[in-house]
Short mmCIF file of C-alpha atoms in Angstrom, two decimals:
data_model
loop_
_atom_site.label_atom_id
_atom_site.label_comp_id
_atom_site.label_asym_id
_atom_site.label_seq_id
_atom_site.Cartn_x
_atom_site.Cartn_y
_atom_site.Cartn_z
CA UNK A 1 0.00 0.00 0.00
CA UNK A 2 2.71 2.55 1.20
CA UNK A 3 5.87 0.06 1.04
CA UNK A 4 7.45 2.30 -1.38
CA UNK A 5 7.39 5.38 0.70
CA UNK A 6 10.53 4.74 2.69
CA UNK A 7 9.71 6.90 5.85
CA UNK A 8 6.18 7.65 5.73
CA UNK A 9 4.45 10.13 8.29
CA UNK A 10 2.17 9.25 11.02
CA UNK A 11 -0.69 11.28 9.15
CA UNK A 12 0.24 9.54 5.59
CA UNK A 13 -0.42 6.27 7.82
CA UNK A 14 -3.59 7.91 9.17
CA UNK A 15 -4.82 8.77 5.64
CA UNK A 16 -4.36 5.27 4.54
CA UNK A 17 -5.89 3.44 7.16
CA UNK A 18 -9.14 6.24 6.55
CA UNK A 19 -9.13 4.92 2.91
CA UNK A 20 -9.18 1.15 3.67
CA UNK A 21 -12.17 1.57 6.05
CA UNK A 22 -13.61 3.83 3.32
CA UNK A 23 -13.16 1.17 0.58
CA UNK A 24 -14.40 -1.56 2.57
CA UNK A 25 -17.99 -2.75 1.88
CA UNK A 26 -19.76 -4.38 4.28
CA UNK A 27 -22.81 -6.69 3.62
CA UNK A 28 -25.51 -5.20 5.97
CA UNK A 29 -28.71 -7.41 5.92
CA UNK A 30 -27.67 -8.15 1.65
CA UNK A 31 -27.77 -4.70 0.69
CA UNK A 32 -23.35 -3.44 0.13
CA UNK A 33 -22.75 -0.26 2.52
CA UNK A 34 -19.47 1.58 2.51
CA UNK A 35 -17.20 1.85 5.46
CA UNK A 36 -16.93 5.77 5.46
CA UNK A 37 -19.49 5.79 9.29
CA UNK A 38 -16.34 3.56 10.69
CA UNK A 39 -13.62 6.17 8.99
CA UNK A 40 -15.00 9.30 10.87
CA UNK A 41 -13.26 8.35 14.03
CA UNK A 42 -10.30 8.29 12.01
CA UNK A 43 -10.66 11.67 10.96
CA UNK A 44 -11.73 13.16 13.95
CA UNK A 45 -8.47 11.61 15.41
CA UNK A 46 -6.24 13.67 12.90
CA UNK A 47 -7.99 16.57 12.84
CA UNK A 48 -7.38 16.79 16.64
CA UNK A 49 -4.05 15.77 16.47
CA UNK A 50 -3.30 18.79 13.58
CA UNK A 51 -4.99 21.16 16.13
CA UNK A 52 -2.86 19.84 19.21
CA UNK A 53 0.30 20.12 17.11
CA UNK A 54 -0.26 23.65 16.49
CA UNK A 55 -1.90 24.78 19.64
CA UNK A 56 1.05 23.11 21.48
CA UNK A 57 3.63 23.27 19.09
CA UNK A 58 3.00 25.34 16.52
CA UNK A 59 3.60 22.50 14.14
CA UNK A 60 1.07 20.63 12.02
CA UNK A 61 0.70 17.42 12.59
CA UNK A 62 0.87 15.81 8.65
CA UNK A 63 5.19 16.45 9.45
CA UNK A 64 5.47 14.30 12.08
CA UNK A 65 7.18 11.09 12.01
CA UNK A 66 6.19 7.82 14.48
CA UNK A 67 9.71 8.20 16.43
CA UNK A 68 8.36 11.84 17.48
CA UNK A 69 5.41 10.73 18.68
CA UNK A 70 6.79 9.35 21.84
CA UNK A 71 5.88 9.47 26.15
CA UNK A 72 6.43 13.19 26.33
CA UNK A 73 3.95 13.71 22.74
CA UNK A 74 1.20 11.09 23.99
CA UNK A 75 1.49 12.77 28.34
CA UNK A 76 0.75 16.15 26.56
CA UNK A 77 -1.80 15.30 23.99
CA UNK A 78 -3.85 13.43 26.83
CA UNK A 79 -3.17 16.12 29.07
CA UNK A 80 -4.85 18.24 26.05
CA UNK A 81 -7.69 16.38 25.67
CA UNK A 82 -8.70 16.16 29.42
CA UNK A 83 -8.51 20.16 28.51
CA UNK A 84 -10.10 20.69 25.49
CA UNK A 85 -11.68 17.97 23.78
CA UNK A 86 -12.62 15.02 26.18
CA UNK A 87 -12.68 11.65 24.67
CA UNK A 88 -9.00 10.70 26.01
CA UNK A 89 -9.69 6.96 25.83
CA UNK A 90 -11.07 7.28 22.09
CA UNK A 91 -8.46 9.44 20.25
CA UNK A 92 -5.71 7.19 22.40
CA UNK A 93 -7.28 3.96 21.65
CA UNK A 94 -7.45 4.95 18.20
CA UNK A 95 -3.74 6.21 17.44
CA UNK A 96 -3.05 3.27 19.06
CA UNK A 97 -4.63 1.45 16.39
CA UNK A 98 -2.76 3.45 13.80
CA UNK A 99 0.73 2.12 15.53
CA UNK A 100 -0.46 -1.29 15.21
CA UNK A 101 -1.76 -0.79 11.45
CA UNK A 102 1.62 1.09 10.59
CA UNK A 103 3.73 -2.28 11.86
CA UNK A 104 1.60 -4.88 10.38
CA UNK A 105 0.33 -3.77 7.00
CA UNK A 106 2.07 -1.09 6.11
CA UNK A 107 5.32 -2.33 7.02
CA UNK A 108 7.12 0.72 8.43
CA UNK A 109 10.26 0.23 10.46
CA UNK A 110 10.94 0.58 14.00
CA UNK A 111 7.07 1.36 15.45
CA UNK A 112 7.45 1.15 19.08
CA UNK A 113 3.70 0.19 20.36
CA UNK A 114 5.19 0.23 24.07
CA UNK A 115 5.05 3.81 23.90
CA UNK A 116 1.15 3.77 25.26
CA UNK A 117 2.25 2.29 28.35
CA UNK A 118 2.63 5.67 29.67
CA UNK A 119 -1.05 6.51 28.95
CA UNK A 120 -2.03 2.60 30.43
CA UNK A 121 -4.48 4.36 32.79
CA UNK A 122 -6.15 7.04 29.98
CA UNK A 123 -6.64 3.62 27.61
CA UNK A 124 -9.21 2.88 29.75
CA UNK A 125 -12.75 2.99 28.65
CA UNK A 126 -14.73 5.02 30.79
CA UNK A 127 -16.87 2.92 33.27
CA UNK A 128 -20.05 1.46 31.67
CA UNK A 129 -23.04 2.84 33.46
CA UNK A 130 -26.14 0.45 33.49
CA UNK A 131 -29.63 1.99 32.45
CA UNK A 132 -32.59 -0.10 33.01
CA UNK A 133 -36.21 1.24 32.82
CA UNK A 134 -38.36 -0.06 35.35
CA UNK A 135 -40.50 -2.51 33.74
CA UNK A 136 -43.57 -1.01 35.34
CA UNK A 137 -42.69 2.13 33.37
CA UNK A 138 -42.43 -0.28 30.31
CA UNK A 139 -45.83 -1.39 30.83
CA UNK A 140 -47.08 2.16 31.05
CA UNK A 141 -45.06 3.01 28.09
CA UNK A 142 -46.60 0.18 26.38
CA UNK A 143 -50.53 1.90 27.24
CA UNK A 144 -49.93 5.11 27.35
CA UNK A 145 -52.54 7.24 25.13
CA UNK A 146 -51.18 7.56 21.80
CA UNK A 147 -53.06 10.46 20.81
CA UNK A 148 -51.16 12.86 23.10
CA UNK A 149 -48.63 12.39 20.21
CA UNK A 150 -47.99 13.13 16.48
CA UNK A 151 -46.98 10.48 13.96
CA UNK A 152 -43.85 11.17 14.49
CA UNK A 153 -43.49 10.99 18.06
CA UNK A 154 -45.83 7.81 17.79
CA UNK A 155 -43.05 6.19 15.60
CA UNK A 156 -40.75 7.07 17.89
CA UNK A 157 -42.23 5.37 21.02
CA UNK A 158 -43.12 2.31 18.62
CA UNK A 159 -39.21 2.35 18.10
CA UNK A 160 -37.93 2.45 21.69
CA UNK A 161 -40.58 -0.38 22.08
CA UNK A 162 -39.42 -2.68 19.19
CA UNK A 163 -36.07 -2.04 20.70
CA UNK A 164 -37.16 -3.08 23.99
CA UNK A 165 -38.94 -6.38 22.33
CA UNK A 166 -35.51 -7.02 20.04
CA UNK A 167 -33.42 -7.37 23.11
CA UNK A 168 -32.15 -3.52 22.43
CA UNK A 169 -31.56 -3.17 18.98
CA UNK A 170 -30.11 -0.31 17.92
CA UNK A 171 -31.73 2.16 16.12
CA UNK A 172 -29.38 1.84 12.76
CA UNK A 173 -29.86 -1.84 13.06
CA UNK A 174 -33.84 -0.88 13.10
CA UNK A 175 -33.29 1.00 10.09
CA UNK A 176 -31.47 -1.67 7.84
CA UNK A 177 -34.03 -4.75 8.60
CA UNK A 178 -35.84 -6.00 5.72
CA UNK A 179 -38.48 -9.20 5.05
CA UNK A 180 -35.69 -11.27 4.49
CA UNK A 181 -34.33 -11.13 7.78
CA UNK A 182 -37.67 -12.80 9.67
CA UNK A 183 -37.37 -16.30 9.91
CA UNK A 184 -40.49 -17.58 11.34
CA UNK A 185 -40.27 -16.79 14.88
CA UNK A 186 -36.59 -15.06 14.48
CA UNK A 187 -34.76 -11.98 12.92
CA UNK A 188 -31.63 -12.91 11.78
CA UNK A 189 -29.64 -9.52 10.54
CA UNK A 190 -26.64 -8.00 10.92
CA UNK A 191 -25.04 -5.98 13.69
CA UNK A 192 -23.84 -2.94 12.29
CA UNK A 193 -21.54 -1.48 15.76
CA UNK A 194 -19.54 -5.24 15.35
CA UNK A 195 -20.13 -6.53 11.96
CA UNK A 196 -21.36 -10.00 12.99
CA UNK A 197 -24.82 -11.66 11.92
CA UNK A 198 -27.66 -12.19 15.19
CA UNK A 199 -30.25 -14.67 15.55
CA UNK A 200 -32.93 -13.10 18.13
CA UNK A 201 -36.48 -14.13 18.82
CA UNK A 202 -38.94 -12.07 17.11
CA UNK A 203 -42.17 -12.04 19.47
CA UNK A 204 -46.09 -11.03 18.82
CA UNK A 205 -45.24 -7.68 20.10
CA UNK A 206 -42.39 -6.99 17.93
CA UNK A 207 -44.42 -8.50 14.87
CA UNK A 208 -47.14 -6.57 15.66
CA UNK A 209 -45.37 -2.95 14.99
CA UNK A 210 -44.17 -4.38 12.10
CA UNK A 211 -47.59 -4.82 11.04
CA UNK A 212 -48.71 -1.58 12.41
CA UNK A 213 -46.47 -0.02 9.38
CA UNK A 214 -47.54 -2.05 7.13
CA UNK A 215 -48.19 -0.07 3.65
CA UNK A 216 -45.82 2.80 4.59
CA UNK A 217 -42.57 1.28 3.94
CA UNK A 218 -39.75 2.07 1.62
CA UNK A 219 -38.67 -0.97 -0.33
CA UNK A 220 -38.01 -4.13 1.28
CA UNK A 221 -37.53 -2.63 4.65
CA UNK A 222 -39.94 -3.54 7.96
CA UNK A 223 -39.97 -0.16 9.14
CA UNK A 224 -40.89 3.45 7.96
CA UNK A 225 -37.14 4.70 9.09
CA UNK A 226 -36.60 5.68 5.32
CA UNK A 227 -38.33 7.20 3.02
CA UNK A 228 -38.20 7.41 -0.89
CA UNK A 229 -35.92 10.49 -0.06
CA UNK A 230 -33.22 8.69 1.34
CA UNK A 231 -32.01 7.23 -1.96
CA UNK A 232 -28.01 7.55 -0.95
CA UNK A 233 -25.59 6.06 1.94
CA UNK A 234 -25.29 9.45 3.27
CA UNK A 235 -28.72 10.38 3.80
CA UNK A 236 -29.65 7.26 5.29
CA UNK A 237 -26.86 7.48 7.56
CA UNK A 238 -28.54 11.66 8.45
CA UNK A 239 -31.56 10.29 8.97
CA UNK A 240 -30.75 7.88 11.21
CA UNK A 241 -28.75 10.73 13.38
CA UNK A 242 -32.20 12.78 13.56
CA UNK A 243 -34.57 10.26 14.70
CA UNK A 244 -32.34 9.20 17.18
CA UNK A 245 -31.26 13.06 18.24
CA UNK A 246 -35.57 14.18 17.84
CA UNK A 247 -36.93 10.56 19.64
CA UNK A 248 -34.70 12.16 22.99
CA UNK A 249 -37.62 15.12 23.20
CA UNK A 250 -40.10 12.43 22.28
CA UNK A 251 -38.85 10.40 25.61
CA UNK A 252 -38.81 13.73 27.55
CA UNK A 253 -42.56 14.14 26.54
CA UNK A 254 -43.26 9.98 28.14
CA UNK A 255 -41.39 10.96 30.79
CA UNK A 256 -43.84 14.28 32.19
CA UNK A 257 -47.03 12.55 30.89
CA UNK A 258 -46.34 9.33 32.69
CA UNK A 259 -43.97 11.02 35.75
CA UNK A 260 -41.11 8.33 35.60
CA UNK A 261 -37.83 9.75 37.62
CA UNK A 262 -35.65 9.43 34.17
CA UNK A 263 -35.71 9.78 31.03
CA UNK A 264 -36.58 6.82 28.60
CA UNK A 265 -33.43 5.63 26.73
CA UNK A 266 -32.74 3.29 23.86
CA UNK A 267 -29.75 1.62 26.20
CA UNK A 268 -32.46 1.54 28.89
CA UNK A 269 -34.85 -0.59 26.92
CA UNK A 270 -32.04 -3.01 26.28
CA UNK A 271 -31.18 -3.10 29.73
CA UNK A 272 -35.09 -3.57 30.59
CA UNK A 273 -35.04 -6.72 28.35
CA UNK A 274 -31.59 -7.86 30.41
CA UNK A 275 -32.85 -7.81 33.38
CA UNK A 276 -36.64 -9.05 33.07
CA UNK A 277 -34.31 -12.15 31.09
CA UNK A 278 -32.24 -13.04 33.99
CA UNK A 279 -34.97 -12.85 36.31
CA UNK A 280 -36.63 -15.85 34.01
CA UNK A 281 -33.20 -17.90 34.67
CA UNK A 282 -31.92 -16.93 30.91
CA UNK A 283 -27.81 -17.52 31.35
CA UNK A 284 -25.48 -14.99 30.37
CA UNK A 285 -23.88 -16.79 27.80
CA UNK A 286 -27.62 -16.60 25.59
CA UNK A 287 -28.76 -13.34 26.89
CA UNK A 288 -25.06 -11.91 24.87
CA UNK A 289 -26.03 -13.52 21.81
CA UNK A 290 -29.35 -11.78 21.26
CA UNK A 291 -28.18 -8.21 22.95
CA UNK A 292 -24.76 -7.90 21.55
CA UNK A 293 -22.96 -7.45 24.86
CA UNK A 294 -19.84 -9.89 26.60
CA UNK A 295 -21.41 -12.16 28.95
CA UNK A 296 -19.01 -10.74 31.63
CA UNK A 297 -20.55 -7.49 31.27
CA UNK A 298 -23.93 -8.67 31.81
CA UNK A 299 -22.93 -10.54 34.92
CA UNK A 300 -21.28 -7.74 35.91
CA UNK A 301 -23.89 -4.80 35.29
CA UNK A 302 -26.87 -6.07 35.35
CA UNK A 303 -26.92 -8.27 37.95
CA UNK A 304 -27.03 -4.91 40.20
CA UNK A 305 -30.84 -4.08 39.69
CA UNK A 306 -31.73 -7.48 40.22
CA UNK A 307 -30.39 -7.38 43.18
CA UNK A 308 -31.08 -4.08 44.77
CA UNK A 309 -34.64 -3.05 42.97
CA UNK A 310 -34.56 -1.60 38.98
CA UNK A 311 -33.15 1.90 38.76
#
């Protein structure tokens, strides 16, 4: 790929690693997608590098090689982030990445990965916080009166729902399912945050939003998440981002009308469906194959509001 280049920059690196995410399809549900949504992170990692270079150094970042991006480089640019920018564990993790990519496929010389020891602790991912709705505020969910709402606030209640029923798919998931993923009494599709195929049950109440939208879908899809308008990658991808950003003031507007402490979520739904599963003696080892999730984690989490009440 960049063999030829004899010494090539840690942003050249950067660059190429952007294009082979970018120029990998991925099979999502039998339709070909491109990898450009896992490429932003990428880019957001070298645009903040370019501004910490200059901010700190007055340097941009495309001239710097891998041997000057050592302990002292990686303290600082941390030390930056905490400052400026936040996500120290995601920009780290990531240029990590590129270190590893640099001395494995592109072949350059001398990459140190030990280097990140000094950062060990900022590697870290941030502690997961469990959300789980309390399933009596599911069941009020599930009733409440629907014509408090417009259609589009409707859709997005029948959503968090669906999600609930699915085991907590994820909205983008929601978005790609067509008629060929229901198997009988199953969806099989494809994860789209780790590209790996599920097999979950699909219940009444999950087939019976499906049915509910009957007539007002797009193509071969289950659910009105598109419309004829989002003909392109990109504009599925946007529309996507808005009914997850606009379905938040949807939840806010359950929330008052049925007086819940919190706010609904879409990872509280999932972790409704995680708990209400262990409490019907489901192991951890099946609940991770329908929700996507290590089985440590749900031992570890989720085991909590079983124990001490649902928060």
């Amino acid at each position: 790929m960049m063999k030829n280049l004899k010494a090539p920059t840690v942003s050249q690196v950067i660059d190429a690693f952007i294009r082979q995410h970018e120029n990998h399809e991925i099979d999502k549900n039998g339709a070909k997608r491109s990898g450009a949504e896992s490429a932003k992170p990428y880019r957001r990692l070298h645009n903040s590098l370019d501004k910490f270079t200059k901010t700190k150094y007055k340097r941009p970042f495309d001239t710097y090689s891998f041997s000057e991006v050592g302990e002292k480089f990686l303290l600082t640019y941390a030390a930056f982030l905490k400052q400026q920018e936040g996500g120290v564990s995601t920009h780290l993790r990531k240029l990590r990445s590129v270190f590893y990519f640099a001395a494995d496929r592109v072949g350059v010389p001398g990459i140190n990965t030990s280097v990140f020891d000094c950062v060990r602790d900022e590697l870290k991912q941030p502690e997961f916080a469990a959300k789980v709705i309390p399933s009596e505020v599911m069941r009020q969910i599930e009733n409440i009166d629907c014509s408090q709402f417009d259609k589009k606030e409707q859709l997005h209640i029948d959503l968090l729902l669906f999600c609930y029923y699915t085991g907590g798919m994820s909205c983008i998931d929601m978005a790609y399912l067509t008629h060929n993923c229901v198997k009988g009494d199953t969806l099989c599709y494809t994860r789209e945050k780790v590209p790996k195929n599920a097999v979950i049950p699909f219940i009444p109440r999950a087939k019976a939003i499906v049915e509910k939208y009957k007539g007002t879908t797009v193509g071969n899809y289950l659910l009105p998440i598109f419309t004829h308008k989002h003909n392109t990658e990109a504009k599925q991808t946007g529309r996507v981002k808005r009914i997850y950003e606009r379905a938040s003031d949807t939840f806010r507007k359950v929330q008052e009308l049925i007086g819940c402490d919190g706010q609904p979520t879409w990872a509280g739904a999932r972790g409704t469906f995680i708990v209400e599963m262990l409490k019907a003696d489901y192991t951890e080892m099946a609940l991770a194959e329908i929700v996507g999730l290590h089985p440590a984690r749900i031992c570890g989490y989720y085991s909590i509001p079983i124990m001490h009440g649902e928060m």
